[in-house]
C-alpha positions as protocol buffer text, in pm:
chain_id: "A"
residue {
  index: 1
  type: MET
  ca { x: 9415 y: 12496 z: 9628 }
}
residue {
  index: 2
  type: LEU
  ca { x: 9199 y: 12640 z: 9906 }
}
residue {
  index: 3
  type: THR
  ca { x: 8893 y: 12463 z: 9768 }
}
residue {
  index: 4
  type: PHE
  ca { x: 9087 y: 12135 z: 9762 }
}
residue {
  index: 5
  type: LEU
  ca { x: 9201 y: 12181 z: 10123 }
}
residue {
  index: 6
  type: PHE
  ca { x: 8848 y: 12271 z: 10234 }
}
residue {
  index: 7
  type: LYS
  ca { x: 8705 y: 11956 z: 10074 }
}
residue {
  index: 8
  type: ARG
  ca { x: 8968 y: 11728 z: 10225 }
}
residue {
  index: 9
  type: THR
  ca { x: 8928 y: 11883 z: 10569 }
}
residue {
  index: 10
  type: LEU
  ca { x: 8550 y: 11847 z: 10546 }
}
residue {
  index: 11
  type: TYR
  ca { x: 8586 y: 11480 z: 10450 }
}
residue {
  index: 12
  type: ALA
  ca { x: 8817 y: 11424 z: 10748 }
}
residue {
  index: 13
  type: LEU
  ca { x: 8569 y: 11586 z: 10988 }
}
residue {
  index: 14
  type: ILE
  ca { x: 8282 y: 11376 z: 10851 }
}
residue {
  index: 15
  type: SER
  ca { x: 8492 y: 11062 z: 10892 }
}
residue {
  index: 16
  type: LEU
  ca { x: 8574 y: 11161 z: 11249 }
}
residue {
  index: 17
  type: LEU
  ca { x: 8205 y: 11217 z: 11322 }
}
residue {
  index: 18
  type: VAL
  ca { x: 8122 y: 10869 z: 11193 }
}
residue {
  index: 19
  type: ILE
  ca { x: 8401 y: 10721 z: 11408 }
}
residue {
  index: 20
  type: THR
  ca { x: 8264 y: 10891 z: 11720 }
}
residue {
  index: 21
  type: LEU
  ca { x: 7923 y: 10738 z: 11644 }
}
residue {
  index: 22
  type: ILE
  ca { x: 8076 y: 10392 z: 11609 }
}
residue {
  index: 23
  type: VAL
  ca { x: 8279 y: 10428 z: 11929 }
}
residue {
  index: 24
  type: PHE
  ca { x: 7974 y: 10549 z: 12121 }
}
residue {
  index: 25
  type: SER
  ca { x: 7761 y: 10262 z: 11988 }
}
residue {
  index: 26
  type: LEU
  ca { x: 8020 y: 9995 z: 12065 }
}
residue {
  index: 27
  type: SER
  ca { x: 8063 y: 10123 z: 12420 }
}
residue {
  index: 28
  type: HIS
  ca { x: 7692 y: 10070 z: 12479 }
}
residue {
  index: 29
  type: LEU
  ca { x: 7676 y: 9736 z: 12301 }
}
residue {
  index: 30
  type: SER
  ca { x: 7969 y: 9597 z: 12503 }
}
residue {
  index: 31
  type: GLY
  ca { x: 7764 y: 9589 z: 12822 }
}
residue {
  index: 32
  type: ASN
  ca { x: 7622 y: 9802 z: 13097 }
}
residue {
  index: 33
  type: PRO
  ca { x: 7890 y: 10040 z: 13230 }
}
residue {
  index: 34
  type: LEU
  ca { x: 7727 y: 10019 z: 13572 }
}
residue {
  index: 35
  type: ASP
  ca { x: 7856 y: 9663 z: 13602 }
}
residue {
  index: 36
  type: ALA
  ca { x: 8212 y: 9801 z: 13602 }
}
residue {
  index: 37
  type: LEU
  ca { x: 8136 y: 10101 z: 13821 }
}
residue {
  index: 38
  type: LEU
  ca { x: 7932 y: 9944 z: 14098 }
}
residue {
  index: 39
  type: PRO
  ca { x: 7993 y: 9639 z: 14315 }
}
residue {
  index: 40
  type: ASP
  ca { x: 7773 y: 9332 z: 14284 }
}
residue {
  index: 41
  type: ASP
  ca { x: 7591 y: 9413 z: 14609 }
}
residue {
  index: 42
  type: ALA
  ca { x: 7498 y: 9768 z: 14506 }
}
residue {
  index: 43
  type: THR
  ca { x: 7158 y: 9882 z: 14627 }
}
residue {
  index: 44
  type: PRO
  ca { x: 6883 y: 10004 z: 14392 }
}
residue {
  index: 45
  type: GLN
  ca { x: 6931 y: 10354 z: 14532 }
}
residue {
  index: 46
  type: GLN
  ca { x: 7300 y: 10349 z: 14442 }
}
residue {
  index: 47
  type: ILE
  ca { x: 7224 y: 10221 z: 14093 }
}
residue {
  index: 48
  type: GLU
  ca { x: 6965 y: 10493 z: 14037 }
}
residue {
  index: 49
  type: GLN
  ca { x: 7198 y: 10764 z: 14169 }
}
residue {
  index: 50
  type: VAL
  ca { x: 7487 y: 10663 z: 13941 }
}
residue {
  index: 51
  type: THR
  ca { x: 7252 y: 10622 z: 13645 }
}
residue {
  index: 52
  type: ARG
  ca { x: 7129 y: 10980 z: 13685 }
}
residue {
  index: 53
  type: HIS
  ca { x: 7482 y: 11110 z: 13743 }
}
residue {
  index: 54
  type: LEU
  ca { x: 7608 y: 10955 z: 13418 }
}
residue {
  index: 55
  type: GLY
  ca { x: 7295 y: 11050 z: 13226 }
}
residue {
  index: 56
  type: LEU
  ca { x: 7217 y: 10689 z: 13135 }
}
residue {
  index: 57
  type: ASP
  ca { x: 6847 y: 10752 z: 13197 }
}
residue {
  index: 58
  type: ARG
  ca { x: 6834 y: 10999 z: 12906 }
}
residue {
  index: 59
  type: PRO
  ca { x: 6741 y: 10909 z: 12545 }
}
residue {
  index: 60
  type: ILE
  ca { x: 7025 y: 10754 z: 12349 }
}
residue {
  index: 61
  type: TRP
  ca { x: 7054 y: 11046 z: 12107 }
}
residue {
  index: 62
  type: VAL
  ca { x: 7087 y: 11289 z: 12398 }
}
residue {
  index: 63
  type: GLN
  ca { x: 7363 y: 11071 z: 12543 }
}
residue {
  index: 64
  type: TYR
  ca { x: 7545 y: 11078 z: 12208 }
}
residue {
  index: 65
  type: LEU
  ca { x: 7522 y: 11456 z: 12176 }
}
residue {
  index: 66
  type: THR
  ca { x: 7653 y: 11489 z: 12532 }
}
residue {
  index: 67
  type: PHE
  ca { x: 7937 y: 11249 z: 12451 }
}
residue {
  index: 68
  type: LEU
  ca { x: 8016 y: 11446 z: 12135 }
}
residue {
  index: 69
  type: GLN
  ca { x: 8019 y: 11777 z: 12321 }
}
residue {
  index: 70
  type: ASN
  ca { x: 8244 y: 11642 z: 12596 }
}
residue {
  index: 71
  type: ALA
  ca { x: 8476 y: 11479 z: 12343 }
}
residue {
  index: 72
  type: ALA
  ca { x: 8517 y: 11809 z: 12158 }
}
residue {
  index: 73
  type: MET
  ca { x: 8634 y: 11961 z: 12487 }
}
residue {
  index: 74
  type: GLY
  ca { x: 8868 y: 11668 z: 12560 }
}
residue {
  index: 75
  type: ASP
  ca { x: 8651 y: 11537 z: 12843 }
}
residue {
  index: 76
  type: PHE
  ca { x: 8605 y: 11160 z: 12823 }
}
residue {
  index: 77
  type: GLY
  ca { x: 8524 y: 11106 z: 13189 }
}
residue {
  index: 78
  type: ASP
  ca { x: 8723 y: 10958 z: 13473 }
}
residue {
  index: 79
  type: SER
  ca { x: 8928 y: 10643 z: 13439 }
}
residue {
  index: 80
  type: LEU
  ca { x: 8783 y: 10338 z: 13611 }
}
residue {
  index: 81
  type: LYS
  ca { x: 9115 y: 10157 z: 13651 }
}
residue {
  index: 82
  type: TRP
  ca { x: 9348 y: 10449 z: 13724 }
}
residue {
  index: 83
  type: LYS
  ca { x: 9165 y: 10610 z: 14014 }
}
residue {
  index: 84
  type: GLY
  ca { x: 9195 y: 10984 z: 14057 }
}
residue {
  index: 85
  type: GLN
  ca { x: 9281 y: 11048 z: 13692 }
}
residue {
  index: 86
  type: THR
  ca { x: 9069 y: 11138 z: 13394 }
}
residue {
  index: 87
  type: ALA
  ca { x: 9082 y: 10922 z: 13082 }
}
residue {
  index: 88
  type: ALA
  ca { x: 9246 y: 11205 z: 12888 }
}
residue {
  index: 89
  type: GLU
  ca { x: 9519 y: 11243 z: 13152 }
}
residue {
  index: 90
  type: VAL
  ca { x: 9596 y: 10871 z: 13141 }
}
residue {
  index: 91
  type: VAL
  ca { x: 9629 y: 10877 z: 12761 }
}
residue {
  index: 92
  type: TRP
  ca { x: 9837 y: 11196 z: 12755 }
}
residue {
  index: 93
  type: GLU
  ca { x: 10083 y: 11042 z: 13000 }
}
residue {
  index: 94
  type: ARG
  ca { x: 10144 y: 10750 z: 12760 }
}
residue {
  index: 95
  type: LEU
  ca { x: 10140 y: 10961 z: 12442 }
}
residue {
  index: 96
  type: PRO
  ca { x: 10510 y: 11063 z: 12438 }
}
residue {
  index: 97
  type: ALA
  ca { x: 10624 y: 10700 z: 12453 }
}
residue {
  index: 98
  type: THR
  ca { x: 10407 y: 10604 z: 12154 }
}
residue {
  index: 99
  type: LEU
  ca { x: 10518 y: 10906 z: 11950 }
}
residue {
  index: 100
  type: GLN
  ca { x: 10884 y: 10831 z: 12023 }
}
residue {
  index: 101
  type: LEU
  ca { x: 10856 y: 10469 z: 11916 }
}
residue {
  index: 102
  type: GLY
  ca { x: 10631 y: 10539 z: 11617 }
}
residue {
  index: 103
  type: GLY
  ca { x: 10847 y: 10831 z: 11505 }
}
residue {
  index: 104
  type: LEU
  ca { x: 11164 y: 10621 z: 11509 }
}
residue {
  index: 105
  type: ALA
  ca { x: 10989 y: 10338 z: 11322 }
}
residue {
  index: 106
  type: LEU
  ca { x: 10864 y: 10588 z: 11064 }
}
residue {
  index: 107
  type: LEU
  ca { x: 11214 y: 10731 z: 11022 }
}
residue {
  index: 108
  type: ILE
  ca { x: 11360 y: 10382 z: 10975 }
}
residue {
  index: 109
  type: SER
  ca { x: 11094 y: 10300 z: 10715 }
}
residue {
  index: 110
  type: ILE
  ca { x: 11160 y: 10611 z: 10507 }
}
residue {
  index: 111
  type: VAL
  ca { x: 11541 y: 10612 z: 10535 }
}
residue {
  index: 112
  type: VAL
  ca { x: 11571 y: 10245 z: 10442 }
}
residue {
  index: 113
  type: ALA
  ca { x: 11283 y: 10189 z: 10198 }
}
residue {
  index: 114
  type: LEU
  ca { x: 11310 y: 10489 z: 9964 }
}
residue {
  index: 115
  type: PRO
  ca { x: 11680 y: 10455 z: 9872 }
}
residue {
  index: 116
  type: LEU
  ca { x: 11650 y: 10076 z: 9857 }
}
residue {
  index: 117
  type: GLY
  ca { x: 11347 y: 10093 z: 9625 }
}
residue {
  index: 118
  type: VAL
  ca { x: 11514 y: 10348 z: 9398 }
}
residue {
  index: 119
  type: MET
  ca { x: 11840 y: 10155 z: 9375 }
}
residue {
  index: 120
  type: ALA
  ca { x: 11655 y: 9827 z: 9316 }
}
residue {
  index: 121
  type: ALA
  ca { x: 11482 y: 9985 z: 9015 }
}
residue {
  index: 122
  type: VAL
  ca { x: 11797 y: 10149 z: 8880 }
}
residue {
  index: 123
  type: TYR
  ca { x: 11997 y: 9825 z: 8913 }
}
residue {
  index: 124
  type: LYS
  ca { x: 11719 y: 9593 z: 8806 }
}
residue {
  index: 125
  type: ASN
  ca { x: 11794 y: 9217 z: 8801 }
}
residue {
  index: 126
  type: THR
  ca { x: 12118 y: 9261 z: 8996 }
}
residue {
  index: 127
  type: ALA
  ca { x: 12224 y: 9139 z: 9339 }
}
residue {
  index: 128
  type: LEU
  ca { x: 12095 y: 9462 z: 9496 }
}
residue {
  index: 129
  type: ASP
  ca { x: 11754 y: 9405 z: 9338 }
}
residue {
  index: 130
  type: ALA
  ca { x: 11752 y: 9049 z: 9472 }
}
residue {
  index: 131
  type: VAL
  ca { x: 11833 y: 9172 z: 9824 }
}
residue {
  index: 132
  type: ALA
  ca { x: 11548 y: 9423 z: 9806 }
}
residue {
  index: 133
  type: THR
  ca { x: 11312 y: 9149 z: 9688 }
}
residue {
  index: 134
  type: VAL
  ca { x: 11410 y: 8921 z: 9977 }
}
residue {
  index: 135
  type: ILE
  ca { x: 11366 y: 9203 z: 10229 }
}
residue {
  index: 136
  type: ALA
  ca { x: 11022 y: 9281 z: 10085 }
}
residue {
  index: 137
  type: LEU
  ca { x: 10921 y: 8915 z: 10089 }
}
residue {
  index: 138
  type: LEU
  ca { x: 11030 y: 8857 z: 10447 }
}
residue {
  index: 139
  type: GLY
  ca { x: 10891 y: 9187 z: 10569 }
}
residue {
  index: 140
  type: GLN
  ca { x: 10542 y: 9112 z: 10440 }
}
residue {
  index: 141
  type: SER
  ca { x: 10551 y: 8749 z: 10555 }
}
residue {
  index: 142
  type: LEU
  ca { x: 10679 y: 8770 z: 10912 }
}
residue {
  index: 143
  type: PRO
  ca { x: 10428 y: 8870 z: 11183 }
}
residue {
  index: 144
  type: ALA
  ca { x: 10543 y: 9173 z: 11380 }
}
residue {
  index: 145
  type: PHE
  ca { x: 10506 y: 9008 z: 11719 }
}
residue {
  index: 146
  type: TRP
  ca { x: 10707 y: 8701 z: 11606 }
}
residue {
  index: 147
  type: LEU
  ca { x: 10979 y: 8921 z: 11460 }
}
residue {
  index: 148
  type: GLY
  ca { x: 10989 y: 9119 z: 11783 }
}
residue {
  index: 149
  type: LEU
  ca { x: 11039 y: 8803 z: 11988 }
}
residue {
  index: 150
  type: VAL
  ca { x: 11313 y: 8679 z: 11753 }
}
residue {
  index: 151
  type: LEU
  ca { x: 11494 y: 9014 z: 11766 }
}
residue {
  index: 152
  type: MET
  ca { x: 11465 y: 9013 z: 12144 }
}
residue {
  index: 153
  type: TRP
  ca { x: 11604 y: 8658 z: 12168 }
}
residue {
  index: 154
  type: ILE
  ca { x: 11900 y: 8721 z: 11933 }
}
residue {
  index: 155
  type: PHE
  ca { x: 12010 y: 9077 z: 12008 }
}
residue {
  index: 156
  type: ALA
  ca { x: 11899 y: 9110 z: 12371 }
}
residue {
  index: 157
  type: VAL
  ca { x: 11925 y: 8762 z: 12523 }
}
residue {
  index: 158
  type: MET
  ca { x: 12202 y: 8597 z: 12320 }
}
residue {
  index: 159
  type: LEU
  ca { x: 12420 y: 8895 z: 12225 }
}
residue {
  index: 160
  type: GLY
  ca { x: 12319 y: 9134 z: 12503 }
}
residue {
  index: 161
  type: TRP
  ca { x: 12339 y: 9438 z: 12278 }
}
residue {
  index: 162
  type: PHE
  ca { x: 12001 y: 9583 z: 12374 }
}
residue {
  index: 163
  type: PRO
  ca { x: 11763 y: 9563 z: 12672 }
}
residue {
  index: 164
  type: THR
  ca { x: 11495 y: 9297 z: 12645 }
}
residue {
  index: 165
  type: SER
  ca { x: 11205 y: 9529 z: 12727 }
}
residue {
  index: 166
  type: GLY
  ca { x: 11094 y: 9835 z: 12920 }
}
residue {
  index: 167
  type: TYR
  ca { x: 11097 y: 10209 z: 12868 }
}
residue {
  index: 168
  type: GLY
  ca { x: 11419 y: 10405 z: 12828 }
}
residue {
  index: 169
  type: GLY
  ca { x: 11650 y: 10572 z: 12583 }
}
residue {
  index: 170
  type: LEU
  ca { x: 11747 y: 10491 z: 12228 }
}
residue {
  index: 171
  type: SER
  ca { x: 11881 y: 10146 z: 12316 }
}
residue {
  index: 172
  type: HIS
  ca { x: 11537 y: 10046 z: 12446 }
}
residue {
  index: 173
  type: MET
  ca { x: 11369 y: 10173 z: 12127 }
}
residue {
  index: 174
  type: ILE
  ca { x: 11581 y: 10003 z: 11859 }
}
residue {
  index: 175
  type: LEU
  ca { x: 11433 y: 9652 z: 11870 }
}
residue {
  index: 176
  type: PRO
  ca { x: 11063 y: 9746 z: 11893 }
}
residue {
  index: 177
  type: ALA
  ca { x: 11106 y: 10018 z: 11630 }
}
residue {
  index: 178
  type: VAL
  ca { x: 11271 y: 9774 z: 11386 }
}
residue {
  index: 179
  type: ALA
  ca { x: 10998 y: 9517 z: 11451 }
}
residue {
  index: 180
  type: MET
  ca { x: 10732 y: 9781 z: 11378 }
}
residue {
  index: 181
  type: ALA
  ca { x: 10906 y: 9921 z: 11071 }
}
residue {
  index: 182
  type: TRP
  ca { x: 11001 y: 9597 z: 10895 }
}
residue {
  index: 183
  type: PHE
  ca { x: 10663 y: 9537 z: 10730 }
}
residue {
  index: 184
  type: GLN
  ca { x: 10639 y: 9900 z: 10621 }
}
residue {
  index: 185
  type: VAL
  ca { x: 10993 y: 9893 z: 10481 }
}
residue {
  index: 186
  type: ALA
  ca { x: 10893 y: 9595 z: 10267 }
}
residue {
  index: 187
  type: ALA
  ca { x: 10573 y: 9758 z: 10139 }
}
residue {
  index: 188
  type: LEU
  ca { x: 10731 y: 10097 z: 10073 }
}
residue {
  index: 189
  type: THR
  ca { x: 11030 y: 9939 z: 9897 }
}
residue {
  index: 190
  type: ARG
  ca { x: 10806 y: 9748 z: 9658 }
}
residue {
  index: 191
  type: LEU
  ca { x: 10593 y: 10054 z: 9583 }
}
residue {
  index: 192
  type: THR
  ca { x: 10898 y: 10274 z: 9522 }
}
residue {
  index: 193
  type: ARG
  ca { x: 11064 y: 10014 z: 9299 }
}
residue {
  index: 194
  type: SER
  ca { x: 10750 y: 9965 z: 9088 }
}
residue {
  index: 195
  type: ALA
  ca { x: 10693 y: 10339 z: 9050 }
}
residue {
  index: 196
  type: MET
  ca { x: 11057 y: 10399 z: 8956 }
}
residue {
  index: 197
  type: LEU
  ca { x: 11058 y: 10119 z: 8697 }
}
residue {
  index: 198
  type: GLU
  ca { x: 10758 y: 10275 z: 8527 }
}
residue {
  index: 199
  type: VAL
  ca { x: 10908 y: 10624 z: 8526 }
}
residue {
  index: 200
  type: LEU
  ca { x: 11254 y: 10513 z: 8412 }
}
residue {
  index: 201
  type: ASP
  ca { x: 11100 y: 10377 z: 8092 }
}
residue {
  index: 202
  type: ALA
  ca { x: 10935 y: 10711 z: 8011 }
}
residue {
  index: 203
  type: GLU
  ca { x: 11041 y: 10903 z: 7702 }
}
residue {
  index: 204
  type: TYR
  ca { x: 11151 y: 11216 z: 7888 }
}
residue {
  index: 205
  type: ILE
  ca { x: 11395 y: 11008 z: 8097 }
}
residue {
  index: 206
  type: LYS
  ca { x: 11544 y: 10862 z: 7779 }
}
residue {
  index: 207
  type: LEU
  ca { x: 11565 y: 11213 z: 7633 }
}
residue {
  index: 208
  type: ALA
  ca { x: 11746 y: 11343 z: 7942 }
}
residue {
  index: 209
  type: ARG
  ca { x: 12002 y: 11065 z: 7913 }
}
residue {
  index: 210
  type: VAL
  ca { x: 12051 y: 11134 z: 7542 }
}
residue {
  index: 211
  type: LYS
  ca { x: 12119 y: 11500 z: 7621 }
}
residue {
  index: 212
  type: GLY
  ca { x: 12399 y: 11390 z: 7854 }
}
residue {
  index: 213
  type: VAL
  ca { x: 12238 y: 11473 z: 8188 }
}
residue {
  index: 214
  type: ARG
  ca { x: 12426 y: 11311 z: 8475 }
}
residue {
  index: 215
  type: GLU
  ca { x: 12273 y: 10979 z: 8580 }
}
residue {
  index: 216
  type: ARG
  ca { x: 12237 y: 11087 z: 8943 }
}
residue {
  index: 217
  type: ARG
  ca { x: 12041 y: 11394 z: 8835 }
}
residue {
  index: 218
  type: VAL
  ca { x: 11824 y: 11186 z: 8603 }
}
residue {
  index: 219
  type: VAL
  ca { x: 11742 y: 10936 z: 8877 }
}
residue {
  index: 220
  type: TRP
  ca { x: 11682 y: 11164 z: 9175 }
}
residue {
  index: 221
  type: LYS
  ca { x: 11552 y: 11484 z: 9016 }
}
residue {
  index: 222
  type: HIS
  ca { x: 11362 y: 11374 z: 8709 }
}
residue {
  index: 223
  type: ALA
  ca { x: 11262 y: 11014 z: 8783 }
}
residue {
  index: 224
  type: PHE
  ca { x: 11219 y: 11006 z: 9159 }
}
residue {
  index: 225
  type: ARG
  ca { x: 11028 y: 11334 z: 9171 }
}
residue {
  index: 226
  type: ASN
  ca { x: 10760 y: 11191 z: 8943 }
}
residue {
  index: 227
  type: ALA
  ca { x: 10767 y: 10846 z: 9100 }
}
residue {
  index: 228
  type: ALA
  ca { x: 10732 y: 10994 z: 9450 }
}
residue {
  index: 229
  type: ILE
  ca { x: 10355 y: 11031 z: 9406 }
}
residue {
  index: 230
  type: VAL
  ca { x: 10303 y: 10660 z: 9475 }
}
residue {
  index: 231
  type: PRO
  ca { x: 10507 y: 10632 z: 9801 }
}
residue {
  index: 232
  type: VAL
  ca { x: 10368 y: 10965 z: 9923 }
}
residue {
  index: 233
  type: THR
  ca { x: 10017 y: 10829 z: 9878 }
}
residue {
  index: 234
  type: TYR
  ca { x: 10114 y: 10535 z: 10098 }
}
residue {
  index: 235
  type: PHE
  ca { x: 10264 y: 10765 z: 10360 }
}
residue {
  index: 236
  type: GLY
  ca { x: 9927 y: 10821 z: 10529 }
}
residue {
  index: 237
  type: VAL
  ca { x: 9872 y: 10449 z: 10568 }
}
residue {
  index: 238
  type: LEU
  ca { x: 10233 y: 10412 z: 10680 }
}
residue {
  index: 239
  type: ALA
  ca { x: 10215 y: 10677 z: 10953 }
}
residue {
  index: 240
  type: GLY
  ca { x: 9874 y: 10564 z: 11075 }
}
residue {
  index: 241
  type: SER
  ca { x: 9958 y: 10195 z: 11083 }
}
residue {
  index: 242
  type: LEU
  ca { x: 10285 y: 10252 z: 11267 }
}
residue {
  index: 243
  type: LEU
  ca { x: 10105 y: 10437 z: 11546 }
}
residue {
  index: 244
  type: THR
  ca { x: 9796 y: 10218 z: 11563 }
}
residue {
  index: 245
  type: GLY
  ca { x: 10000 y: 9905 z: 11511 }
}
residue {
  index: 246
  type: SER
  ca { x: 10201 y: 9982 z: 11821 }
}
residue {
  index: 247
  type: VAL
  ca { x: 9946 y: 9787 z: 12027 }
}
residue {
  index: 248
  type: VAL
  ca { x: 10110 y: 9449 z: 11960 }
}
residue {
  index: 249
  type: ILE
  ca { x: 10473 y: 9566 z: 11974 }
}
residue {
  index: 250
  type: GLU
  ca { x: 10425 y: 9770 z: 12291 }
}
residue {
  index: 251
  type: THR
  ca { x: 10273 y: 9464 z: 12459 }
}
residue {
  index: 252
  type: VAL
  ca { x: 10560 y: 9238 z: 12347 }
}
residue {
  index: 253
  type: PHE
  ca { x: 10831 y: 9479 z: 12463 }
}
residue {
  index: 254
  type: ASN
  ca { x: 10639 y: 9610 z: 12766 }
}
residue {
  index: 255
  type: TRP
  ca { x: 10660 y: 9962 z: 12624 }
}
residue {
  index: 256
  type: PRO
  ca { x: 10430 y: 10192 z: 12827 }
}
residue {
  index: 257
  type: GLY
  ca { x: 10262 y: 10369 z: 12537 }
}
residue {
  index: 258
  type: THR
  ca { x: 9902 y: 10408 z: 12429 }
}
residue {
  index: 259
  type: GLY
  ca { x: 9902 y: 10064 z: 12262 }
}
residue {
  index: 260
  type: TRP
  ca { x: 9991 y: 9892 z: 12588 }
}
residue {
  index: 261
  type: LEU
  ca { x: 9742 y: 10120 z: 12761 }
}
residue {
  index: 262
  type: ALA
  ca { x: 9463 y: 10008 z: 12525 }
}
residue {
  index: 263
  type: ILE
  ca { x: 9521 y: 9641 z: 12606 }
}
residue {
  index: 264
  type: THR
  ca { x: 9531 y: 9710 z: 12979 }
}
residue {
  index: 265
  type: ALA
  ca { x: 9215 y: 9923 z: 12963 }
}
residue {
  index: 266
  type: ILE
  ca { x: 9026 y: 9656 z: 12769 }
}
residue {
  index: 267
  type: GLN
  ca { x: 9124 y: 9390 z: 13019 }
}
residue {
  index: 268
  type: GLY
  ca { x: 9012 y: 9617 z: 13305 }
}
residue {
  index: 269
  type: ARG
  ca { x: 8689 y: 9721 z: 13125 }
}
residue {
  index: 270
  type: ASP
  ca { x: 8792 y: 10085 z: 13150 }
}
residue {
  index: 271
  type: PHE
  ca { x: 8548 y: 10218 z: 12889 }
}
residue {
  index: 272
  type: PRO
  ca { x: 8647 y: 10588 z: 12909 }
}
residue {
  index: 273
  type: VAL
  ca { x: 9015 y: 10510 z: 12846 }
}
residue {
  index: 274
  type: VAL
  ca { x: 8933 y: 10272 z: 12561 }
}
residue {
  index: 275
  type: GLN
  ca { x: 8715 y: 10538 z: 12397 }
}
residue {
  index: 276
  type: THR
  ca { x: 8989 y: 10798 z: 12437 }
}
residue {
  index: 277
  type: VAL
  ca { x: 9257 y: 10573 z: 12286 }
}
residue {
  index: 278
  type: VAL
  ca { x: 9039 y: 10477 z: 11988 }
}
residue {
  index: 279
  type: LEU
  ca { x: 8949 y: 10839 z: 11911 }
}
residue {
  index: 280
  type: PHE
  ca { x: 9312 y: 10942 z: 11957 }
}
residue {
  index: 281
  type: PHE
  ca { x: 9425 y: 10683 z: 11703 }
}
residue {
  index: 282
  type: ALA
  ca { x: 9145 y: 10791 z: 11468 }
}
residue {
  index: 283
  type: VAL
  ca { x: 9251 y: 11157 z: 11484 }
}
residue {
  index: 284
  type: LEU
  ca { x: 9615 y: 11066 z: 11417 }
}
residue {
  index: 285
  type: PHE
  ca { x: 9519 y: 10847 z: 11121 }
}
residue {
  index: 286
  type: LEU
  ca { x: 9293 y: 11113 z: 10968 }
}
residue {
  index: 287
  type: LEU
  ca { x: 9553 y: 11383 z: 11028 }
}
residue {
  index: 288
  type: ALA
  ca { x: 9823 y: 11175 z: 10857 }
}
residue {
  index: 289
  type: ASN
  ca { x: 9600 y: 11120 z: 10554 }
}
residue {
  index: 290
  type: LEU
  ca { x: 9512 y: 11490 z: 10541 }
}
residue {
  index: 291
  type: ILE
  ca { x: 9883 y: 11576 z: 10531 }
}
residue {
  index: 292
  type: VAL
  ca { x: 9927 y: 11322 z: 10251 }
}
residue {
  index: 293
  type: ASP
  ca { x: 9649 y: 11487 z: 10052 }
}
residue {
  index: 294
  type: ILE
  ca { x: 9825 y: 11823 z: 10088 }
}
residue {
  index: 295
  type: LEU
  ca { x: 10161 y: 11676 z: 9982 }
}
residue {
  index: 296
  type: TYR
  ca { x: 9992 y: 11498 z: 9694 }
}
residue {
  index: 297
  type: ALA
  ca { x: 9849 y: 11829 z: 9569 }
}
residue {
  index: 298
  type: LEU
  ca { x: 10188 y: 11999 z: 9599 }
}
residue {
  index: 299
  type: ILE
  ca { x: 10361 y: 11724 z: 9398 }
}
residue {
  index: 300
  type: ASP
  ca { x: 10092 y: 11691 z: 9129 }
}
residue {
  index: 301
  type: PRO
  ca { x: 9919 y: 12023 z: 9046 }
}
residue {
  index: 302
  type: ARG
  ca { x: 9643 y: 11837 z: 8861 }
}
residue {
  index: 303
  type: ILE
  ca { x: 9508 y: 11709 z: 9194 }
}
residue {
  index: 304
  type: ARG
  ca { x: 9436 y: 12061 z: 9316 }
}
residue {
  index: 305
  type: ASN
  ca { x: 9152 y: 12098 z: 9069 }
}
residue {
  index: 306
  type: THR
  ca { x: 8969 y: 11779 z: 9172 }
}
């Protein structure tokens, strides 16, 4: 088990190192940062002074190592748009809003999709199975931003049940969280249903039923426990996509999280903040997949020896 965890952690660190290289390269390919830092009428002396201060006169590999060292310490430089604040401070201020929204969307996805997928498999070719199929079809067909606008128009404008946008309590989070979770509910429902259908046809399930084991125990203890490997594998993608996919939904609902921050920073050419947001999303995605690997090993002991 320890060897398995060491390998997975090492793979995650290597992936993170590659991501830092890509982020560093893209920041240099996107243009000269001096164009955003200095006015158009800057003198050659000012340009030279800022160039030396930022270390842009050093070899590119030295700049990357410096960037890597600073990133490891959480230092991504000062924000260009939010004066007086570092890039890390700007991101950390928006982090709670993104975690709240993404956490609620993740909870909705799990609470709705897992029972719906299991019941759709148990009651195959019934009305419940048809409802699950329609939900899956619509969820994977409707764009998140369009669904968000429709939910806003119906439940906020027409019915007045929820606020249209902005940051606040649970009532402000319902519509954007549902818009974020709908696609994942559809995907997770289909995966759970397919995995359960395969397991329910296994011989040991038939044997359990022949022995008179209660149907609820057969479904949830014997069948679902073995079928859970498939949805758990998808959990890393689910958690990562809900957090990184918040960019569109946060913009639609004017939710002041890191997704909205990324769009604003890109428009303002705030390179330090953009780098910080991208690396933050990368760390969350890798961490979610590392947790999935651990859960996968706990569910299936055969994985521990790989």
